[in-house]
Amino acid sequence: MDTTNTAARAETSPGGILALFRDVADGLTKTDVVQQTGLSRTTVNQRLEGLLGAGLLVPAPEDARTRGRPAGRFVVNRDRGVLLLADIGATGLRTAICDLAGEVRAEREAVCDVSTGPEAVLSVVEEQFRELLTETAHADTDVLGIGVDVPGPVDFATGRVVSPPIMTGWDRYDIPGRVGPVYGCPVLVDKDVNAMAYGEQRLRYPEVDHLLMLKIGTGVGTGIIAGGRIHRGADGAAGDVGHIQVTVEDTKEPPLCRCGNTGCVEAFAGGWALVRDLRTAGHDVTTVDDAVRLIRSGDPTAVRLARRAARILGIAVADAVNMFNPRVIAIGGQLAHTDEQLFAGIREVVYRRSLPLATRNLQIVRSTLDPRAGVMGLSQLLVDGIYAPHRVQELIDVRER
Ligand SMILES: [Zn+2]
């Protein structure tokens, strides 16, 4: 028996049928759907009419161009609405407007310190959302979902940030309550590195169910994809490797971390810690990008510090590999752009310290979606929600009422 057909038959609701179309770029015909679902032609006709009527499916572009009898192919209507996305980092933010295929139609960047608090930061986000809608000639009512990611732990169910170490004034702040009402659409809030991990997995490694995303920016964090889903943990705090404590031989006194503890991974290897150490060594650096430039230029102190950071990151990642056994580790964040120095160091420690079984098929790669991994991941999470069977049924019911 064909296992593909068996799996598809389990979900023959309009939403289940729409899901068949999501994974094929050039669309499907009625006959394809009959064959893949085992449903009768009459039922398939009804389902497709509902999906076409709700604007969720449209005739494939080549059919629209053909003057003669169309071949009857249909594709997902990527222009059914738009998504607004905001990837908020420690020192900068990126906003984007996407179609329902997750393609970025326009985007903005801004320098913005997250510790100035939610009012200041979200004002910038809201202003950019307005600009993006104007630029792409969309109305507020075209917005089907908003996604926001932040550099701190999030209670995913409520969209509230929880006790974030670096996000002054954001604790328990209601982000959906602030940005949602104008557009009357769902708002999803997640930790930045979770969104990055999901984007990487869905768009670059769809065949990989277990992926670890390591972000080395101002701070250090990981996003875990286990069994094809984001593993957020009981309270949204999973993957916080930046605050694992490590012992480093050449350090008499472990450095103070932003979280209040001492000797954390990011207190040695985060971008902010490299800036601190370079300044102590007499270098004129203020930002993580300055530190990245210095490492790339081959400055001996900067390279030595980057190598030490790589070894420490390797220890934390090796522990994560032993615990989660990912197939792919994707590395992003500003410090992932320091040539091979950092990668080579992390790889060496991970392969030395992890169990052979866990590294047998492990790939350690640079994120190819970065710096858009966050917004791309948010778009995928939102589209999952929009195409969830119950929401598809709602859109059809609204039309038929
Ligand atoms: Zn810490």
mmCIF file of C-alpha atoms and ligand atoms in Angstrom:
data_model
loop_
_atom_site.group_PDB
_atom_site.id
_atom_site.type_symbol
_atom_site.label_atom_id
_atom_site.label_comp_id
_atom_site.label_asym_id
_atom_site.label_seq_id
_atom_site.Cartn_x
_atom_site.Cartn_y
_atom_site.Cartn_z
ATOM 1 C CA MET A 1 0.000 0.000 0.000
ATOM 2 C CA ASP A 2 1.174 3.531 -0.808
ATOM 3 C CA THR A 3 2.086 5.101 2.529
ATOM 4 C CA THR A 4 1.771 8.671 1.188
ATOM 5 C CA ASN A 5 -1.865 8.039 0.348
ATOM 6 C CA THR A 6 -2.512 6.452 3.730
ATOM 7 C CA ALA A 7 -1.144 9.502 5.545
ATOM 8 C CA ALA A 8 -3.129 11.921 3.381
ATOM 9 C CA ARG A 9 -6.381 9.992 3.851
ATOM 10 C CA ALA A 10 -6.150 10.588 7.586
ATOM 11 C CA GLU A 11 -6.773 14.269 6.902
ATOM 12 C CA THR A 12 -9.452 14.820 4.271
ATOM 13 C CA SER A 13 -10.966 18.039 5.668
ATOM 14 C CA PRO A 14 -10.612 21.192 3.529
ATOM 15 C CA GLY A 15 -7.580 22.110 5.669
ATOM 16 C CA GLY A 16 -6.037 18.691 5.069
ATOM 17 C CA ILE A 17 -6.525 19.091 1.322
ATOM 18 C CA LEU A 18 -5.060 22.591 1.389
ATOM 19 C CA ALA A 19 -1.981 21.132 3.125
ATOM 20 C CA LEU A 20 -1.389 18.919 0.067
ATOM 21 C CA PHE A 21 -1.096 22.067 -2.053
ATOM 22 C CA ARG A 22 1.306 23.821 0.341
ATOM 23 C CA ASP A 23 4.197 21.540 -0.520
ATOM 24 C CA VAL A 24 3.926 21.641 -4.328
ATOM 25 C CA ALA A 25 5.054 24.771 -6.148
ATOM 26 C CA ASP A 26 3.344 24.023 -9.478
ATOM 27 C CA GLY A 27 0.000 22.957 -8.034
ATOM 28 C CA LEU A 28 -2.316 19.950 -8.288
ATOM 29 C CA THR A 29 -5.297 18.970 -10.427
ATOM 30 C CA LYS A 30 -8.597 17.519 -9.165
ATOM 31 C CA THR A 31 -7.405 14.116 -10.342
ATOM 32 C CA ASP A 32 -4.201 14.485 -8.278
ATOM 33 C CA VAL A 33 -6.291 15.212 -5.179
ATOM 34 C CA VAL A 34 -8.629 12.261 -5.848
ATOM 35 C CA GLN A 35 -5.597 9.973 -6.189
ATOM 36 C CA GLN A 36 -3.794 11.323 -3.122
ATOM 37 C CA THR A 37 -6.787 11.324 -0.772
ATOM 38 C CA GLY A 38 -8.890 8.434 -2.021
ATOM 39 C CA LEU A 39 -11.944 10.721 -1.758
ATOM 40 C CA SER A 40 -14.697 10.598 -4.383
ATOM 41 C CA ARG A 41 -14.607 13.103 -7.237
ATOM 42 C CA THR A 42 -17.827 14.697 -5.924
ATOM 43 C CA THR A 43 -16.329 15.270 -2.459
ATOM 44 C CA VAL A 44 -13.108 16.635 -3.955
ATOM 45 C CA ASN A 45 -15.151 19.031 -6.107
ATOM 46 C CA GLN A 46 -16.998 20.285 -3.007
ATOM 47 C CA ARG A 47 -13.784 20.729 -1.024
ATOM 48 C CA LEU A 48 -12.022 22.572 -3.854
ATOM 49 C CA GLU A 49 -15.029 24.837 -4.434
ATOM 50 C CA GLY A 50 -14.945 25.792 -0.744
ATOM 51 C CA LEU A 51 -11.204 26.529 -0.888
ATOM 52 C CA LEU A 52 -11.517 28.488 -4.169
ATOM 53 C CA GLY A 53 -14.539 30.419 -2.844
ATOM 54 C CA ALA A 54 -12.634 31.405 0.313
ATOM 55 C CA GLY A 55 -9.746 32.588 -1.868
ATOM 56 C CA LEU A 56 -7.359 30.034 -0.368
ATOM 57 C CA LEU A 57 -6.700 28.342 -3.724
ATOM 58 C CA VAL A 58 -6.504 29.945 -7.175
ATOM 59 C CA PRO A 59 -6.047 28.562 -10.717
ATOM 60 C CA ALA A 60 -2.344 27.997 -11.477
ATOM 61 C CA PRO A 61 -0.754 30.937 -13.348
ATOM 62 C CA GLU A 62 -0.189 28.926 -16.558
ATOM 63 C CA ASP A 63 -3.950 28.185 -16.642
ATOM 64 C CA ALA A 64 -4.783 31.860 -16.281
ATOM 65 C CA ARG A 65 -2.581 32.542 -19.312
ATOM 66 C CA THR A 66 -4.003 29.729 -21.472
ATOM 67 C CA ARG A 67 -6.817 30.935 -23.718
ATOM 68 C CA GLY A 68 -8.001 27.411 -24.495
ATOM 69 C CA ARG A 69 -9.338 24.775 -22.136
ATOM 70 C CA PRO A 70 -7.430 25.045 -18.851
ATOM 71 C CA ALA A 71 -5.582 22.025 -17.515
ATOM 72 C CA GLY A 72 -7.351 22.554 -14.182
ATOM 73 C CA ARG A 73 -4.339 23.017 -11.967
ATOM 74 C CA PHE A 74 -4.716 24.919 -8.727
ATOM 75 C CA VAL A 75 -2.159 26.493 -6.409
ATOM 76 C CA VAL A 76 -2.224 28.036 -2.943
ATOM 77 C CA ASN A 77 -3.234 31.701 -3.170
ATOM 78 C CA ARG A 78 -0.089 33.304 -1.765
ATOM 79 C CA ASP A 79 -1.722 36.742 -2.154
ATOM 80 C CA ARG A 80 -4.754 35.907 0.015
ATOM 81 C CA GLY A 81 -3.258 38.267 2.585
ATOM 82 C CA VAL A 82 0.036 39.471 4.046
ATOM 83 C CA LEU A 83 2.027 38.920 7.223
ATOM 84 C CA LEU A 84 3.839 41.575 9.239
ATOM 85 C CA LEU A 85 7.002 40.430 10.989
ATOM 86 C CA ALA A 86 9.409 41.992 13.475
ATOM 87 C CA ASP A 87 12.712 40.433 14.524
ATOM 88 C CA ILE A 88 13.838 42.398 17.582
ATOM 89 C CA GLY A 89 17.478 41.947 18.570
ATOM 90 C CA ALA A 90 19.473 43.379 21.456
ATOM 91 C CA THR A 91 20.779 46.327 19.446
ATOM 92 C CA GLY A 92 18.787 46.376 16.223
ATOM 93 C CA LEU A 93 15.558 45.277 14.617
ATOM 94 C CA ARG A 94 14.333 44.061 11.249
ATOM 95 C CA THR A 95 10.745 44.247 10.021
ATOM 96 C CA ALA A 96 9.271 42.657 6.897
ATOM 97 C CA ILE A 97 6.031 42.156 5.015
ATOM 98 C CA CYS A 98 5.592 38.676 3.506
ATOM 99 C CA ASP A 99 3.081 36.892 1.297
ATOM 100 C CA LEU A 100 1.590 33.565 2.402
ATOM 101 C CA ALA A 101 4.394 31.645 0.698
ATOM 102 C CA GLY A 102 6.761 33.426 3.115
ATOM 103 C CA GLU A 103 8.361 35.562 0.419
ATOM 104 C CA VAL A 104 9.570 38.933 1.701
ATOM 105 C CA ARG A 105 7.903 41.742 -0.304
ATOM 106 C CA ALA A 106 9.544 44.661 1.524
ATOM 107 C CA GLU A 107 11.665 45.097 4.641
ATOM 108 C CA ARG A 108 13.242 47.643 6.967
ATOM 109 C CA GLU A 109 16.140 47.696 9.415
ATOM 110 C CA ALA A 110 16.782 50.008 12.351
ATOM 111 C CA VAL A 111 19.382 50.458 15.063
ATOM 112 C CA CYS A 112 17.430 50.114 18.291
ATOM 113 C CA ASP A 113 18.434 49.252 21.866
ATOM 114 C CA VAL A 114 15.977 46.725 23.314
ATOM 115 C CA SER A 115 16.760 47.925 26.849
ATOM 116 C CA THR A 116 15.040 51.262 26.084
ATOM 117 C CA GLY A 117 11.809 49.354 26.799
ATOM 118 C CA PRO A 118 8.697 48.180 24.946
ATOM 119 C CA GLU A 119 7.120 51.605 24.290
ATOM 120 C CA ALA A 120 10.153 52.975 22.451
ATOM 121 C CA VAL A 121 10.959 49.767 20.539
ATOM 122 C CA LEU A 122 7.381 48.883 19.533
ATOM 123 C CA SER A 123 6.773 52.471 18.339
ATOM 124 C CA VAL A 124 9.558 51.919 15.791
ATOM 125 C CA VAL A 125 8.043 48.541 14.819
ATOM 126 C CA GLU A 126 4.555 50.051 14.371
ATOM 127 C CA GLU A 127 5.892 52.909 12.264
ATOM 128 C CA GLN A 128 7.765 50.468 10.023
ATOM 129 C CA PHE A 129 4.664 48.228 9.693
ATOM 130 C CA ARG A 130 2.749 51.281 8.392
ATOM 131 C CA GLU A 131 5.528 52.086 5.915
ATOM 132 C CA LEU A 132 5.684 48.484 4.670
ATOM 133 C CA LEU A 133 1.911 48.371 4.081
ATOM 134 C CA THR A 134 2.040 51.682 2.198
ATOM 135 C CA GLU A 135 5.040 50.619 0.133
ATOM 136 C CA THR A 136 3.336 47.384 -0.982
ATOM 137 C CA ALA A 137 -0.125 49.030 -1.326
ATOM 138 C CA HIS A 138 -1.884 46.862 1.250
ATOM 139 C CA ALA A 139 -4.723 47.797 3.605
ATOM 140 C CA ASP A 140 -4.818 46.982 7.330
ATOM 141 C CA THR A 141 -7.504 44.376 6.571
ATOM 142 C CA ASP A 142 -5.061 42.449 4.324
ATOM 143 C CA VAL A 143 -2.947 41.580 7.386
ATOM 144 C CA LEU A 144 -3.692 37.968 8.372
ATOM 145 C CA GLY A 145 -1.070 37.615 11.077
ATOM 146 C CA ILE A 146 1.689 39.422 12.958
ATOM 147 C CA GLY A 147 4.833 37.735 14.239
ATOM 148 C CA VAL A 148 7.280 39.275 16.705
ATOM 149 C CA ASP A 149 10.441 37.716 18.095
ATOM 150 C CA VAL A 150 12.512 39.046 20.971
ATOM 151 C CA PRO A 151 15.912 38.256 22.528
ATOM 152 C CA GLY A 152 14.510 36.747 25.714
ATOM 153 C CA PRO A 153 12.273 33.998 27.118
ATOM 154 C CA VAL A 154 8.618 34.155 26.065
ATOM 155 C CA ASP A 155 5.509 32.500 27.475
ATOM 156 C CA PHE A 156 4.315 31.361 24.037
ATOM 157 C CA ALA A 157 0.653 30.878 25.041
ATOM 158 C CA THR A 158 0.195 34.496 26.153
ATOM 159 C CA GLY A 159 2.889 36.167 24.048
ATOM 160 C CA ARG A 160 4.389 37.781 27.122
ATOM 161 C CA VAL A 161 8.112 38.127 27.763
ATOM 162 C CA VAL A 162 9.128 36.484 31.050
ATOM 163 C CA SER A 163 11.942 37.784 33.301
ATOM 164 C CA PRO A 164 14.247 38.671 30.388
ATOM 165 C CA PRO A 165 17.831 39.309 31.572
ATOM 166 C CA ILE A 166 18.568 42.113 29.064
ATOM 167 C CA MET A 167 15.112 43.483 28.192
ATOM 168 C CA THR A 168 14.627 46.188 30.805
ATOM 169 C CA GLY A 169 10.941 47.075 31.276
ATOM 170 C CA TRP A 170 9.607 44.171 29.163
ATOM 171 C CA ASP A 171 8.779 41.686 31.954
ATOM 172 C CA ARG A 172 5.162 40.452 31.455
ATOM 173 C CA TYR A 173 4.591 43.151 28.792
ATOM 174 C CA ASP A 174 1.569 42.331 26.598
ATOM 175 C CA ILE A 175 3.027 42.572 23.051
ATOM 176 C CA PRO A 176 -0.090 41.123 21.291
ATOM 177 C CA GLY A 177 -2.312 43.585 23.178
ATOM 178 C CA ARG A 178 -0.166 46.438 21.917
ATOM 179 C CA VAL A 179 0.357 45.576 18.216
ATOM 180 C CA GLY A 180 -2.669 43.372 17.442
ATOM 181 C CA PRO A 181 -5.849 45.485 17.838
ATOM 182 C CA VAL A 182 -5.089 47.870 14.923
ATOM 183 C CA TYR A 183 -5.117 44.947 12.480
ATOM 184 C CA GLY A 184 -7.574 42.624 14.271
ATOM 185 C CA CYS A 185 -5.455 39.563 13.527
ATOM 186 C CA PRO A 186 -3.587 36.955 15.595
ATOM 187 C CA VAL A 187 -0.207 37.984 17.020
ATOM 188 C CA LEU A 188 2.458 35.401 17.708
ATOM 189 C CA VAL A 189 5.459 36.157 19.932
ATOM 190 C CA ASP A 190 8.456 33.858 20.291
ATOM 191 C CA LYS A 191 12.080 33.883 21.364
ATOM 192 C CA ASP A 192 14.315 35.068 18.471
ATOM 193 C CA VAL A 193 16.407 31.921 18.250
ATOM 194 C CA ASN A 194 13.291 29.685 18.218
ATOM 195 C CA ALA A 195 12.002 31.579 15.176
ATOM 196 C CA MET A 196 15.440 31.296 13.520
ATOM 197 C CA ALA A 197 15.572 27.551 14.201
ATOM 198 C CA TYR A 198 12.113 27.014 12.716
ATOM 199 C CA GLY A 199 12.913 29.071 9.608
ATOM 200 C CA GLU A 200 16.138 27.125 9.038
ATOM 201 C CA GLN A 201 14.406 23.768 9.486
ATOM 202 C CA ARG A 202 11.307 24.478 7.368
ATOM 203 C CA LEU A 203 13.040 26.282 4.518
ATOM 204 C CA ARG A 204 16.530 24.795 4.395
ATOM 205 C CA TYR A 205 16.329 21.375 6.061
ATOM 206 C CA PRO A 206 12.709 20.200 5.688
ATOM 207 C CA GLU A 207 13.880 16.571 5.699
ATOM 208 C CA VAL A 208 15.644 17.023 9.084
ATOM 209 C CA ASP A 209 13.448 16.601 12.183
ATOM 210 C CA HIS A 210 16.097 17.372 14.808
ATOM 211 C CA LEU A 211 17.959 20.658 14.437
ATOM 212 C CA LEU A 212 19.778 22.969 16.816
ATOM 213 C CA MET A 213 20.172 26.659 16.038
ATOM 214 C CA LEU A 214 23.030 28.458 17.788
ATOM 215 C CA LYS A 215 22.856 32.241 17.744
ATOM 216 C CA ILE A 216 26.041 34.073 18.673
ATOM 217 C CA GLY A 217 25.196 37.743 18.675
ATOM 218 C CA THR A 218 25.311 40.133 21.601
ATOM 219 C CA GLY A 219 24.339 37.130 23.729
ATOM 220 C CA VAL A 220 24.350 33.378 23.117
ATOM 221 C CA GLY A 221 21.255 31.224 22.721
ATOM 222 C CA THR A 222 19.967 28.071 21.087
ATOM 223 C CA GLY A 223 16.668 27.104 19.512
ATOM 224 C CA ILE A 224 15.772 23.422 19.503
ATOM 225 C CA ILE A 225 13.703 21.666 16.843
ATOM 226 C CA ALA A 226 12.783 18.200 18.112
ATOM 227 C CA GLY A 227 10.580 15.919 16.044
ATOM 228 C CA GLY A 228 9.947 18.760 13.565
ATOM 229 C CA ARG A 229 8.560 21.091 16.247
ATOM 230 C CA ILE A 230 10.015 23.887 18.341
ATOM 231 C CA HIS A 231 10.902 22.600 21.798
ATOM 232 C CA ARG A 232 10.126 25.562 24.070
ATOM 233 C CA GLY A 233 10.116 23.704 27.375
ATOM 234 C CA ALA A 234 7.625 24.033 30.218
ATOM 235 C CA ASP A 235 8.139 27.791 30.636
ATOM 236 C CA GLY A 236 9.671 28.881 27.345
ATOM 237 C CA ALA A 237 13.187 28.801 28.755
ATOM 238 C CA ALA A 238 14.534 25.732 26.888
ATOM 239 C CA GLY A 239 17.867 26.052 25.090
ATOM 240 C CA ASP A 240 19.336 28.787 27.232
ATOM 241 C CA VAL A 241 22.930 27.570 26.843
ATOM 242 C CA GLY A 242 24.280 31.115 27.216
ATOM 243 C CA HIS A 243 23.900 30.821 30.986
ATOM 244 C CA ILE A 244 25.430 27.380 31.471
ATOM 245 C CA GLN A 245 28.414 27.817 33.803
ATOM 246 C CA VAL A 246 31.837 26.816 32.546
ATOM 247 C CA THR A 247 35.283 26.621 34.132
ATOM 248 C CA VAL A 248 38.061 28.165 32.079
ATOM 249 C CA GLU A 249 41.627 27.357 33.168
ATOM 250 C CA ASP A 250 43.282 30.680 32.290
ATOM 251 C CA THR A 251 40.751 32.735 34.285
ATOM 252 C CA LYS A 252 41.405 33.466 37.962
ATOM 253 C CA GLU A 253 38.074 35.135 38.616
ATOM 254 C CA PRO A 254 35.048 34.110 36.528
ATOM 255 C CA PRO A 255 33.517 37.165 34.797
ATOM 256 C CA LEU A 256 30.170 38.616 35.870
ATOM 257 C CA CYS A 257 27.298 37.844 33.495
ATOM 258 C CA ARG A 258 24.380 40.069 32.509
ATOM 259 C CA CYS A 259 22.082 37.606 34.325
ATOM 260 C CA GLY A 260 23.796 38.317 37.668
ATOM 261 C CA ASN A 261 25.673 35.003 37.908
ATOM 262 C CA THR A 262 29.365 34.527 37.171
ATOM 263 C CA GLY A 263 31.210 32.310 34.690
ATOM 264 C CA CYS A 264 28.318 31.855 32.215
ATOM 265 C CA VAL A 265 29.106 30.826 28.623
ATOM 266 C CA GLU A 266 28.064 34.223 27.269
ATOM 267 C CA ALA A 267 30.116 36.079 29.894
ATOM 268 C CA PHE A 268 33.143 34.646 28.017
ATOM 269 C CA ALA A 269 31.856 34.109 24.489
ATOM 270 C CA GLY A 270 28.933 36.474 23.842
ATOM 271 C CA GLY A 271 29.464 39.513 21.629
ATOM 272 C CA TRP A 272 29.154 41.841 24.613
ATOM 273 C CA ALA A 273 31.890 39.924 26.471
ATOM 274 C CA LEU A 274 34.251 40.122 23.470
ATOM 275 C CA VAL A 275 33.671 43.896 23.295
ATOM 276 C CA ARG A 276 34.469 44.129 27.041
ATOM 277 C CA ASP A 277 37.669 42.080 26.701
ATOM 278 C CA LEU A 278 38.842 43.984 23.606
ATOM 279 C CA ARG A 279 38.328 47.292 25.401
ATOM 280 C CA THR A 280 40.271 46.000 28.418
ATOM 281 C CA ALA A 281 43.069 45.114 25.975
ATOM 282 C CA GLY A 282 43.078 48.738 24.789
ATOM 283 C CA HIS A 283 41.090 48.435 21.545
ATOM 284 C CA ASP A 284 38.685 51.181 20.532
ATOM 285 C CA VAL A 285 35.537 49.067 20.079
ATOM 286 C CA THR A 286 31.957 49.784 21.180
ATOM 287 C CA THR A 287 29.707 47.397 19.239
ATOM 288 C CA VAL A 288 29.660 43.691 18.412
ATOM 289 C CA ASP A 289 30.113 44.625 14.743
ATOM 290 C CA ASP A 290 33.349 46.455 15.715
ATOM 291 C CA ALA A 291 34.550 43.260 17.403
ATOM 292 C CA VAL A 292 33.628 41.184 14.325
ATOM 293 C CA ARG A 293 35.614 43.563 12.080
ATOM 294 C CA LEU A 294 38.644 43.331 14.360
ATOM 295 C CA ILE A 295 38.542 39.511 14.367
ATOM 296 C CA ARG A 296 38.224 39.442 10.574
ATOM 297 C CA SER A 297 41.154 41.828 10.205
ATOM 298 C CA GLY A 298 43.350 39.246 11.948
ATOM 299 C CA ASP A 299 44.212 41.340 15.002
ATOM 300 C CA PRO A 300 46.128 38.875 17.264
ATOM 301 C CA THR A 301 44.247 39.743 20.505
ATOM 302 C CA ALA A 302 40.868 39.597 18.757
ATOM 303 C CA VAL A 303 41.690 36.267 17.114
ATOM 304 C CA ARG A 304 42.928 34.816 20.426
ATOM 305 C CA LEU A 305 39.709 35.890 22.166
ATOM 306 C CA ALA A 306 37.582 34.496 19.298
ATOM 307 C CA ARG A 307 39.364 31.147 19.533
ATOM 308 C CA ARG A 308 38.780 31.019 23.271
ATOM 309 C CA ALA A 309 35.110 31.911 22.694
ATOM 310 C CA ALA A 310 34.859 29.072 20.151
ATOM 311 C CA ARG A 311 36.251 26.533 22.636
ATOM 312 C CA ILE A 312 33.773 27.643 25.309
ATOM 313 C CA LEU A 313 30.851 27.609 22.860
ATOM 314 C CA GLY A 314 31.998 24.147 21.778
ATOM 315 C CA ILE A 315 31.705 22.870 25.381
ATOM 316 C CA ALA A 316 28.117 24.137 25.658
ATOM 317 C CA VAL A 317 27.139 22.847 22.224
ATOM 318 C CA ALA A 318 28.710 19.430 22.913
ATOM 319 C CA ASP A 319 26.513 19.108 26.008
ATOM 320 C CA ALA A 320 23.470 20.053 23.919
ATOM 321 C CA VAL A 321 24.460 17.480 21.276
ATOM 322 C CA ASN A 322 24.717 14.747 23.897
ATOM 323 C CA MET A 323 21.306 15.699 25.244
ATOM 324 C CA PHE A 324 19.355 16.318 22.018
ATOM 325 C CA ASN A 325 21.246 14.439 19.281
ATOM 326 C CA PRO A 326 20.475 16.932 16.477
ATOM 327 C CA ARG A 327 21.223 16.060 12.819
ATOM 328 C CA VAL A 328 22.088 19.689 11.938
ATOM 329 C CA ILE A 329 23.519 22.562 13.974
ATOM 330 C CA ALA A 330 22.996 25.876 12.161
ATOM 331 C CA ILE A 331 25.032 28.810 13.481
ATOM 332 C CA GLY A 332 23.875 32.405 13.038
ATOM 333 C CA GLY A 333 24.223 35.834 14.652
ATOM 334 C CA GLN A 334 26.843 38.519 13.976
ATOM 335 C CA LEU A 335 29.760 36.434 15.256
ATOM 336 C CA ALA A 336 28.939 33.655 12.775
ATOM 337 C CA HIS A 337 30.437 36.035 10.196
ATOM 338 C CA THR A 338 33.991 35.808 11.537
ATOM 339 C CA ASP A 339 35.288 33.550 8.780
ATOM 340 C CA GLU A 340 36.240 30.050 9.809
ATOM 341 C CA GLN A 341 37.946 30.814 13.141
ATOM 342 C CA LEU A 342 34.844 30.358 15.245
ATOM 343 C CA PHE A 343 33.432 27.446 13.262
ATOM 344 C CA ALA A 344 36.644 25.450 13.310
ATOM 345 C CA GLY A 345 36.949 25.897 17.090
ATOM 346 C CA ILE A 346 33.345 24.895 17.799
ATOM 347 C CA ARG A 347 33.525 21.865 15.466
ATOM 348 C CA GLU A 348 36.738 20.609 17.028
ATOM 349 C CA VAL A 349 35.384 20.692 20.592
ATOM 350 C CA VAL A 350 31.977 19.245 19.638
ATOM 351 C CA TYR A 351 33.509 16.272 17.795
ATOM 352 C CA ARG A 352 35.971 15.663 20.640
ATOM 353 C CA ARG A 353 33.513 15.904 23.528
ATOM 354 C CA SER A 354 30.277 14.481 22.146
ATOM 355 C CA LEU A 355 29.419 10.788 21.925
ATOM 356 C CA PRO A 356 30.478 9.200 18.606
ATOM 357 C CA LEU A 357 26.923 8.017 17.983
ATOM 358 C CA ALA A 358 25.651 11.601 18.298
ATOM 359 C CA THR A 359 28.205 13.046 15.854
ATOM 360 C CA ARG A 360 28.191 10.217 13.279
ATOM 361 C CA ASN A 361 25.808 12.089 10.940
ATOM 362 C CA LEU A 362 26.027 15.559 12.492
ATOM 363 C CA GLN A 363 26.451 18.591 10.219
ATOM 364 C CA ILE A 364 27.641 21.900 11.700
ATOM 365 C CA VAL A 365 26.825 24.651 9.203
ATOM 366 C CA ARG A 366 26.509 28.402 8.893
ATOM 367 C CA SER A 367 22.902 29.631 8.769
ATOM 368 C CA THR A 368 22.172 30.527 5.146
ATOM 369 C CA LEU A 369 18.947 32.375 6.026
ATOM 370 C CA ASP A 370 20.678 34.711 8.467
ATOM 371 C CA PRO A 371 20.079 37.690 8.898
ATOM 372 C CA ARG A 372 16.501 36.907 7.756
ATOM 373 C CA ALA A 373 16.201 33.617 9.656
ATOM 374 C CA GLY A 374 14.039 35.252 12.372
ATOM 375 C CA VAL A 375 11.459 36.837 10.063
ATOM 376 C CA MET A 376 11.401 33.752 7.835
ATOM 377 C CA GLY A 377 10.736 31.498 10.822
ATOM 378 C CA LEU A 378 7.970 33.792 12.085
ATOM 379 C CA SER A 379 6.325 33.712 8.639
ATOM 380 C CA GLN A 380 6.338 29.900 8.654
ATOM 381 C CA LEU A 381 4.838 29.765 12.158
ATOM 382 C CA LEU A 382 2.078 32.199 11.160
ATOM 383 C CA VAL A 383 1.273 30.337 7.942
ATOM 384 C CA ASP A 384 1.003 27.077 9.940
ATOM 385 C CA GLY A 385 -1.653 28.816 12.058
ATOM 386 C CA ILE A 386 -3.532 30.329 9.099
ATOM 387 C CA TYR A 387 -3.670 26.961 7.316
ATOM 388 C CA ALA A 388 -4.611 24.995 10.447
ATOM 389 C CA PRO A 389 -7.718 22.897 9.598
ATOM 390 C CA HIS A 390 -10.023 24.732 12.045
ATOM 391 C CA ARG A 391 -9.021 28.153 10.672
ATOM 392 C CA VAL A 392 -9.428 27.051 7.057
ATOM 393 C CA GLN A 393 -12.930 25.834 7.951
ATOM 394 C CA GLU A 394 -13.692 29.210 9.590
ATOM 395 C CA LEU A 395 -12.632 31.094 6.441
ATOM 396 C CA ILE A 396 -14.861 28.839 4.303
ATOM 397 C CA ASP A 397 -17.802 29.188 6.729
ATOM 398 C CA VAL A 398 -17.518 32.996 6.784
ATOM 399 C CA ARG A 399 -17.742 33.011 2.987
ATOM 400 C CA GLU A 400 -20.709 30.627 2.857
ATOM 401 C CA ARG A 401 -22.722 32.240 5.628
HETATM 402 ZN ZN ZN B 1 24.464 34.409 32.707
#
